[in-house]
Amino acid sequence: MGKALIIGAGGVASVVVHKCCQNSDVFEEICIASRTKSKCDTLKAKLDGGKTKIQTAKVDADNVDELITLINGFKPDIVINVALPYQDLTIMDACLATKTDYVDTANYEPLDTAKFEYKWQWDYRERFEKAGITALLGSGFDPGVTGVFCAYGAKRYFDEIHYIDILDANAGDHGYPFATNFNPEINIREVTAKGSYIENGKWIETEPLEIKRVYDFPEIGQKDMYLLHHEELESLAINIKGIKRIRFFMTFSEKYLTHLKVLENVGMTSIVPIDFEGQKIVPLQFLKAVLPDPASLGPRTKGKTNIGCIMRGVKDGVFKDYYIYNVCDHQECYNEVGSQAVSYTTGVPAMIGASMVMTGKWKKPGVYNIEEFDPDPFMEALNKFGLPWKESFSPKLVD
């Protein structure tokens, strides 16, 4: 059917490439591009020879002119951005200049400020609409599938959804004393930032990891989880009818939090540059360099993830509860695509979101969050491409 340019060559990009090749009727040709072309070539070598034609390229995703040159040369139908969130806007600028559809998995955040929100990307709405191209924001798992789950609940089971709790649990064990399951810089910025949630139309801010709950997750058991700020809260509070409160929780082990606190106390999680032997370095970026690469965790990680949404709302005047979730096994993911479940649960939805736009099912000029489209074809694709979902109509609620 068409061509996709995949920008990025890390763990998530590897899953996207594998899944595009599994969906070769849609993705007839792909180009993998990154600042480090050798990583792209390694991915190509793993999957070359199938129905999907693969090529690679070197590109600096911070450089709009380089991106434009690459897009004009390859002429993709869509750009799948699985680079860093700092690079969202330069890639969107290049897509605007070339009138190419766009999809990403995480919203923009400035390099020098640990703050992520949608205002910067929502500012592109009119320009994308005038250009006749689609930008699909947040087509990972959270954000991404969590938004589709909410849209599915709203369409099938509720007239209004009043309360949403998004729960992200990772019971995987990689064997290292301390490592992050996705980009260490992004992960640590997210966890050490102040928490927040939306209630009655207002943001309520909390101290980092101030609010803790214990939840018994299907298939993985009881886990400590902590309230974080997360980007999909902002869009879901606008796009899902009836919202009174929406929160996001993520699980962390005591070992992880202890290591993180020590690193924070000695300044290693700071994003403020310091002088070191005559040059400026950012402590968090240095820490990222010495921590295990998340892409290397696949063969070591055992256990499962459970990510889903608990909703409470009204149907025909009657209150009802609904829980929809996916359970993903780290080893099964590694056996299939060579990546652990955290990369898998982000990469699969990125491919699906791109396919929704390419096939015209979600093709609409402008900038959209994932829950603004019909969830049904995406939900069907989740089952087909490795992320089957389960439902409960009598879940335990989070207090």
GROMACS .gro file of N, CA, C and O in nm, residues 256-347:
model
  368
  256TYR      N    1   1.424  -0.003   4.322
  256TYR     CA    2   1.434   0.101   4.220
  256TYR      C    3   1.428   0.239   4.285
  256TYR      O    4   1.511   0.327   4.256
  257LEU      N    5   1.332   0.260   4.375
  257LEU     CA    6   1.315   0.391   4.437
  257LEU      C    7   1.433   0.427   4.527
  257LEU      O    8   1.470   0.545   4.535
  258THR      N    9   1.490   0.328   4.593
  258THR     CA   10   1.606   0.356   4.679
  258THR      C   11   1.725   0.403   4.596
  258THR      O   12   1.790   0.503   4.628
  259HIS      N   13   1.754   0.331   4.489
  259HIS     CA   14   1.862   0.373   4.400
  259HIS      C   15   1.835   0.513   4.343
  259HIS      O   16   1.925   0.598   4.337
  260LEU      N   17   1.711   0.535   4.300
  260LEU     CA   18   1.677   0.664   4.239
  260LEU      C   19   1.695   0.778   4.339
  260LEU      O   20   1.747   0.885   4.304
  261LYS      N   21   1.656   0.755   4.464
  261LYS     CA   22   1.668   0.860   4.565
  261LYS      C   23   1.814   0.894   4.592
  261LYS      O   24   1.850   1.012   4.606
  262VAL      N   25   1.899   0.792   4.597
  262VAL     CA   26   2.042   0.818   4.617
  262VAL      C   27   2.098   0.899   4.501
  262VAL      O   28   2.172   0.998   4.520
  263LEU      N   29   2.065   0.860   4.379
  263LEU     CA   30   2.113   0.933   4.262
  263LEU      C   31   2.063   1.077   4.262
  263LEU      O   32   2.137   1.170   4.227
  264GLU      N   33   1.937   1.095   4.303
  264GLU     CA   34   1.881   1.230   4.310
  264GLU      C   35   1.953   1.312   4.417
  264GLU      O   36   1.987   1.430   4.395
  265ASN      N   37   1.980   1.251   4.531
  265ASN     CA   38   2.044   1.322   4.641
  265ASN      C   39   2.186   1.370   4.607
  265ASN      O   40   2.232   1.472   4.659
  266VAL      N   41   2.255   1.297   4.523
  266VAL     CA   42   2.392   1.337   4.487
  266VAL      C   43   2.397   1.418   4.357
  266VAL      O   44   2.504   1.447   4.305
  267GLY      N   45   2.279   1.452   4.304
  267GLY     CA   46   2.272   1.541   4.188
  267GLY      C   47   2.278   1.476   4.052
  267GLY      O   48   2.281   1.544   3.950
  268MET      N   49   2.275   1.342   4.046
  268MET     CA   50   2.290   1.274   3.917
  268MET      C   51   2.165   1.278   3.830
  268MET      O   52   2.171   1.248   3.712
  269THR      N   53   2.050   1.317   3.887
  269THR     CA   54   1.928   1.325   3.806
  269THR      C   55   1.901   1.467   3.758
  269THR      O   56   1.800   1.493   3.693
  270SER      N   57   1.991   1.559   3.786
  270SER     CA   58   1.972   1.698   3.747
  270SER      C   59   1.985   1.715   3.595
  270SER      O   60   2.065   1.648   3.530
  271ILE      N   61   1.906   1.808   3.539
  271ILE     CA   62   1.919   1.842   3.397
  271ILE      C   63   1.985   1.978   3.379
  271ILE      O   64   1.989   2.031   3.269
  272VAL      N   65   2.040   2.033   3.488
  272VAL     CA   66   2.112   2.160   3.481
  272VAL      C   67   2.259   2.131   3.449
  272VAL      O   68   2.326   2.056   3.522
  273PRO      N   69   2.314   2.187   3.341
  273PRO     CA   70   2.452   2.159   3.305
  273PRO      C   71   2.550   2.202   3.414
  273PRO      O   72   2.529   2.301   3.484
  274ILE      N   73   2.657   2.124   3.427
  274ILE     CA   74   2.765   2.156   3.522
  274ILE      C   75   2.898   2.157   3.447
  274ILE      O   76   2.910   2.101   3.338
  275ASP      N   77   2.998   2.222   3.507
  275ASP     CA   78   3.133   2.222   3.449
  275ASP      C   79   3.208   2.099   3.496
  275ASP      O   80   3.216   2.070   3.615
  276PHE      N   81   3.263   2.024   3.402
  276PHE     CA   82   3.343   1.906   3.436
  276PHE      C   83   3.466   1.903   3.346
  276PHE      O   84   3.455   1.885   3.224
  277GLU      N   85   3.581   1.925   3.406
  277GLU     CA   86   3.708   1.921   3.334
  277GLU      C   87   3.705   2.006   3.207
  277GLU      O   88   3.743   1.962   3.099
  278GLY      N   89   3.652   2.126   3.223
  278GLY     CA   90   3.656   2.222   3.113
  278GLY      C   91   3.543   2.212   3.014
  278GLY      O   92   3.543   2.284   2.912
  279GLN      N   93   3.447   2.126   3.038
  279GLN     CA   94   3.333   2.120   2.946
  279GLN      C   95   3.202   2.108   3.023
  279GLN      O   96   3.200   2.069   3.139
  280LYS      N   97   3.093   2.145   2.956
  280LYS     CA   98   2.961   2.140   3.017
  280LYS      C   99   2.902   2.000   2.996
  280LYS      O  100   2.903   1.947   2.884
  281ILE      N  101   2.853   1.940   3.104
  281ILE     CA  102   2.780   1.814   3.091
  281ILE      C  103   2.652   1.823   3.172
  281ILE      O  104   2.643   1.895   3.271
  282VAL      N  105   2.551   1.749   3.128
  282VAL     CA  106   2.425   1.738   3.201
  282VAL      C  107   2.431   1.608   3.281
  282VAL      O  108   2.446   1.500   3.223
  283PRO      N  109   2.422   1.615   3.415
  283PRO     CA  110   2.437   1.493   3.496
  283PRO      C  111   2.345   1.379   3.452
  283PRO      O  112   2.389   1.264   3.446
  284LEU      N  113   2.220   1.410   3.421
  284LEU     CA  114   2.128   1.304   3.384
  284LEU      C  115   2.169   1.238   3.253
  284LEU      O  116   2.156   1.115   3.237
  285GLN      N  117   2.222   1.316   3.161
  285GLN     CA  118   2.268   1.257   3.034
  285GLN      C  119   2.391   1.170   3.056
  285GLN      O  120   2.406   1.067   2.989
  286PHE      N  121   2.478   1.209   3.149
  286PHE     CA  122   2.592   1.124   3.183
  286PHE      C  123   2.545   0.994   3.248
  286PHE      O  124   2.593   0.885   3.217
  287LEU      N  125   2.446   1.006   3.339
  287LEU     CA  126   2.391   0.886   3.403
  287LEU      C  127   2.332   0.792   3.299
  287LEU      O  128   2.352   0.670   3.306
  288LYS      N  129   2.262   0.848   3.203
  288LYS     CA  130   2.206   0.766   3.094
  288LYS      C  131   2.316   0.687   3.024
  288LYS      O  132   2.298   0.569   2.989
  289ALA      N  133   2.431   0.751   3.005
  289ALA     CA  134   2.541   0.687   2.932
  289ALA      C  135   2.599   0.568   3.007
  289ALA      O  136   2.653   0.475   2.945
  290VAL      N  137   2.593   0.570   3.141
  290VAL     CA  138   2.653   0.460   3.218
  290VAL      C  139   2.552   0.353   3.258
  290VAL      O  140   2.591   0.244   3.301
  291LEU      N  141   2.422   0.382   3.245
  291LEU     CA  142   2.321   0.281   3.277
  291LEU      C  143   2.306   0.182   3.161
  291LEU      O  144   2.339   0.213   3.047
  292PRO      N  145   2.254   0.062   3.187
  292PRO     CA  146   2.230  -0.034   3.079
  292PRO      C  147   2.135   0.023   2.974
  292PRO      O  148   2.037   0.090   3.008
  293ASP      N  149   2.164  -0.001   2.850
  293ASP     CA  150   2.078   0.039   2.740
  293ASP      C  151   1.948  -0.042   2.749
  293ASP      O  152   1.952  -0.165   2.751
  294PRO      N  153   1.830   0.026   2.753
  294PRO     CA  154   1.705  -0.050   2.760
  294PRO      C  155   1.689  -0.153   2.649
  294PRO      O  156   1.628  -0.258   2.670
  295ALA      N  157   1.747  -0.124   2.533
  295ALA     CA  158   1.738  -0.219   2.421
  295ALA      C  159   1.812  -0.349   2.450
  295ALA      O  160   1.788  -0.451   2.385
  296SER      N  161   1.903  -0.346   2.550
  296SER     CA  162   1.981  -0.466   2.583
  296SER      C  163   1.913  -0.553   2.689
  296SER      O  164   1.964  -0.661   2.723
  297LEU      N  165   1.799  -0.509   2.743
  297LEU     CA  166   1.737  -0.579   2.854
  297LEU      C  167   1.654  -0.700   2.812
  297LEU      O  168   1.619  -0.783   2.895
  298GLY      N  169   1.622  -0.707   2.684
  298GLY     CA  170   1.532  -0.811   2.636
  298GLY      C  171   1.566  -0.953   2.680
  298GLY      O  172   1.482  -1.021   2.740
  299PRO      N  173   1.688  -1.001   2.655
  299PRO     CA  174   1.718  -1.141   2.691
  299PRO      C  175   1.725  -1.164   2.841
  299PRO      O  176   1.719  -1.279   2.885
  300ARG      N  177   1.736  -1.059   2.921
  300ARG     CA  178   1.750  -1.073   3.066
  300ARG      C  179   1.617  -1.064   3.141
  300ARG      O  180   1.608  -1.108   3.255
  301THR      N  181   1.517  -1.000   3.079
  301THR     CA  182   1.396  -0.963   3.153
  301THR      C  183   1.293  -1.074   3.152
  301THR      O  184   1.255  -1.125   3.046
  302LYS      N  185   1.247  -1.108   3.272
  302LYS     CA  186   1.142  -1.210   3.287
  302LYS      C  187   1.027  -1.150   3.366
  302LYS      O  188   1.046  -1.062   3.449
  303GLY      N  189   0.906  -1.200   3.341
  303GLY     CA  190   0.788  -1.148   3.409
  303GLY      C  191   0.692  -1.083   3.311
  303GLY      O  192   0.705  -1.099   3.190
  304LYS      N  193   0.596  -1.009   3.364
  304LYS     CA  194   0.489  -0.954   3.281
  304LYS      C  195   0.462  -0.808   3.314
  304LYS      O  196   0.496  -0.760   3.422
  305THR      N  197   0.399  -0.740   3.218
  305THR     CA  198   0.344  -0.607   3.241
  305THR      C  199   0.192  -0.618   3.241
  305THR      O  200   0.134  -0.711   3.182
  306ASN      N  201   0.128  -0.523   3.307
  306ASN     CA  202  -0.017  -0.510   3.302
  306ASN      C  203  -0.049  -0.362   3.296
  306ASN      O  204  -0.019  -0.287   3.389
  307ILE      N  205  -0.105  -0.317   3.186
  307ILE     CA  206  -0.139  -0.176   3.169
  307ILE      C  207  -0.285  -0.166   3.127
  307ILE      O  208  -0.328  -0.236   3.035
  308GLY      N  209  -0.360  -0.080   3.195
  308GLY     CA  210  -0.501  -0.069   3.160
  308GLY      C  211  -0.568   0.050   3.225
  308GLY      O  212  -0.504   0.134   3.289
  309CYS      N  213  -0.699   0.056   3.209
  309CYS     CA  214  -0.779   0.168   3.258
  309CYS      C  215  -0.899   0.117   3.336
  309CYS      O  216  -0.973   0.029   3.287
  310ILE      N  217  -0.919   0.173   3.454
  310ILE     CA  218  -1.042   0.148   3.531
  310ILE      C  219  -1.131   0.270   3.515
  310ILE      O  220  -1.089   0.384   3.541
  311MET      N  221  -1.254   0.247   3.472
  311MET     CA  222  -1.348   0.357   3.447
  311MET      C  223  -1.473   0.339   3.533
  311MET      O  224  -1.518   0.226   3.554
  312ARG      N  225  -1.525   0.449   3.579
  312ARG     CA  226  -1.653   0.448   3.650
  312ARG      C  227  -1.738   0.559   3.591
  312ARG      O  228  -1.695   0.672   3.577
  313GLY      N  229  -1.862   0.523   3.553
  313GLY     CA  230  -1.949   0.621   3.491
  313GLY      C  231  -2.093   0.577   3.492
  313GLY      O  232  -2.134   0.493   3.573
  314VAL      N  233  -2.168   0.634   3.398
  314VAL     CA  234  -2.313   0.614   3.397
  314VAL      C  235  -2.358   0.564   3.261
  314VAL      O  236  -2.311   0.612   3.157
  315LYS      N  237  -2.447   0.465   3.262
  315LYS     CA  238  -2.514   0.416   3.142
  315LYS      C  239  -2.663   0.404   3.171
  315LYS      O  240  -2.702   0.333   3.265
  316ASP      N  241  -2.743   0.476   3.095
  316ASP     CA  242  -2.889   0.474   3.115
  316ASP      C  243  -2.925   0.506   3.261
  316ASP      O  244  -3.013   0.444   3.319
  317GLY      N  245  -2.851   0.600   3.319
  317GLY     CA  246  -2.881   0.644   3.454
  317GLY      C  247  -2.830   0.556   3.565
  317GLY      O  248  -2.851   0.584   3.683
  318VAL      N  249  -2.758   0.449   3.530
  318VAL     CA  250  -2.708   0.354   3.630
  318VAL      C  251  -2.556   0.360   3.634
  318VAL      O  252  -2.490   0.356   3.529
  319PHE      N  253  -2.498   0.368   3.755
  319PHE     CA  254  -2.352   0.365   3.769
  319PHE      C  255  -2.298   0.228   3.734
  319PHE      O  256  -2.357   0.125   3.770
  320LYS      N  257  -2.184   0.226   3.666
  320LYS     CA  258  -2.119   0.098   3.636
  320LYS      C  259  -1.968   0.118   3.634
  320LYS      O  260  -1.918   0.229   3.615
  321ASP      N  261  -1.897   0.006   3.655
  321ASP     CA  262  -1.752   0.006   3.657
  321ASP      C  263  -1.701  -0.083   3.544
  321ASP      O  264  -1.765  -0.182   3.506
  322TYR      N  265  -1.584  -0.048   3.493
  322TYR     CA  266  -1.528  -0.121   3.379
  322TYR      C  267  -1.375  -0.112   3.384
  322TYR      O  268  -1.320  -0.005   3.408
  323TYR      N  269  -1.310  -0.226   3.366
  323TYR     CA  270  -1.163  -0.233   3.366
  323TYR      C  271  -1.120  -0.305   3.240
  323TYR      O  272  -1.164  -0.417   3.213
  324ILE      N  273  -1.036  -0.242   3.162
  324ILE     CA  274  -0.983  -0.303   3.040
  324ILE      C  275  -0.831  -0.292   3.045
  324ILE      O  276  -0.777  -0.186   3.079
  325TYR      N  277  -0.762  -0.403   3.012
  325TYR     CA  278  -0.618  -0.406   3.030
  325TYR      C  279  -0.553  -0.507   2.936
  325TYR      O  280  -0.620  -0.594   2.879
  326ASN      N  281  -0.423  -0.492   2.923
  326ASN     CA  282  -0.342  -0.589   2.849
  326ASN      C  283  -0.234  -0.643   2.941
  326ASN      O  284  -0.175  -0.569   3.019
  327VAL      N  285  -0.210  -0.773   2.932
  327VAL     CA  286  -0.098  -0.836   3.002
  327VAL      C  287   0.002  -0.883   2.897
  327VAL      O  288  -0.035  -0.951   2.801
  328CYS      N  289   0.128  -0.844   2.914
  328CYS     CA  290   0.230  -0.875   2.815
  328CYS      C  291   0.348  -0.944   2.884
  328CYS      O  292   0.394  -0.899   2.989
  329ASP      N  293   0.396  -1.052   2.826
  329ASP     CA  294   0.505  -1.130   2.884
  329ASP      C  295   0.638  -1.090   2.821
  329ASP      O  296   0.655  -1.094   2.699
  330HIS      N  297   0.734  -1.050   2.905
  330HIS     CA  298   0.863  -1.003   2.854
  330HIS      C  299   0.934  -1.107   2.767
  330HIS      O  300   0.986  -1.074   2.660
  331GLN      N  301   0.937  -1.232   2.812
  331GLN     CA  302   1.010  -1.334   2.737
  331GLN      C  303   0.942  -1.367   2.604
  331GLN      O  304   1.009  -1.391   2.503
  332GLU      N  305   0.810  -1.368   2.603
  332GLU     CA  306   0.738  -1.392   2.477
  332GLU      C  307   0.768  -1.281   2.376
  332GLU      O  308   0.785  -1.307   2.257
  333CYS      N  309   0.774  -1.157   2.425
  333CYS     CA  310   0.809  -1.045   2.337
  333CYS      C  311   0.950  -1.062   2.281
  333CYS      O  312   0.972  -1.042   2.160
  334TYR      N  313   1.043  -1.099   2.368
  334TYR     CA  314   1.180  -1.115   2.323
  334TYR      C  315   1.192  -1.228   2.220
  334TYR      O  316   1.262  -1.214   2.119
  335ASN      N  317   1.122  -1.337   2.244
  335ASN     CA  318   1.127  -1.449   2.150
  335ASN      C  319   1.070  -1.411   2.014
  335ASN      O  320   1.115  -1.463   1.911
  336GLU      N  321   0.974  -1.319   2.013
  336GLU     CA  322   0.912  -1.279   1.886
  336GLU      C  323   0.994  -1.174   1.812
  336GLU      O  324   1.020  -1.186   1.691
  337VAL      N  325   1.033  -1.067   1.883
  337VAL     CA  326   1.094  -0.953   1.813
  337VAL      C  327   1.230  -0.910   1.871
  337VAL      O  328   1.289  -0.812   1.825
  338GLY      N  329   1.277  -0.978   1.975
  338GLY     CA  330   1.407  -0.944   2.032
  338GLY      C  331   1.406  -0.825   2.125
  338GLY      O  332   1.512  -0.766   2.152
  339SER      N  333   1.289  -0.788   2.176
  339SER     CA  334   1.277  -0.674   2.268
  339SER      C  335   1.191  -0.713   2.387
  339SER      O  336   1.107  -0.802   2.379
  340GLN      N  337   1.213  -0.643   2.501
  340GLN     CA  338   1.131  -0.669   2.619
  340GLN      C  339   0.994  -0.600   2.605
  340GLN      O  340   0.971  -0.523   2.511
  341ALA      N  341   0.905  -0.627   2.700
  341ALA     CA  342   0.764  -0.589   2.685
  341ALA      C  343   0.740  -0.440   2.687
  341ALA      O  344   0.643  -0.392   2.626
  342VAL      N  345   0.825  -0.362   2.755
  342VAL     CA  346   0.802  -0.218   2.758
  342VAL      C  347   0.821  -0.158   2.619
  342VAL      O  348   0.741  -0.074   2.574
  343SER      N  349   0.923  -0.200   2.548
  343SER     CA  350   0.941  -0.157   2.409
  343SER      C  351   0.830  -0.212   2.320
  343SER      O  352   0.778  -0.143   2.232
  344TYR      N  353   0.793  -0.337   2.345
  344TYR     CA  354   0.690  -0.402   2.263
  344TYR      C  355   0.556  -0.330   2.274
  344TYR      O  356   0.490  -0.303   2.173
  345THR      N  357   0.517  -0.297   2.398
  345THR     CA  358   0.386  -0.234   2.418
  345THR      C  359   0.381  -0.092   2.363
  345THR      O  360   0.273  -0.037   2.344
  346THR      N  361   0.497  -0.032   2.337
  346THR     CA  362   0.499   0.100   2.273
  346THR      C  363   0.510   0.087   2.121
  346THR      O  364   0.443   0.159   2.047
  347GLY      N  365   0.591  -0.006   2.074
  347GLY     CA  366   0.616  -0.018   1.932
  347GLY      C  367   0.498  -0.073   1.852
  347GLY      O  368   0.472  -0.028   1.740
   0.00000   0.00000   0.00000
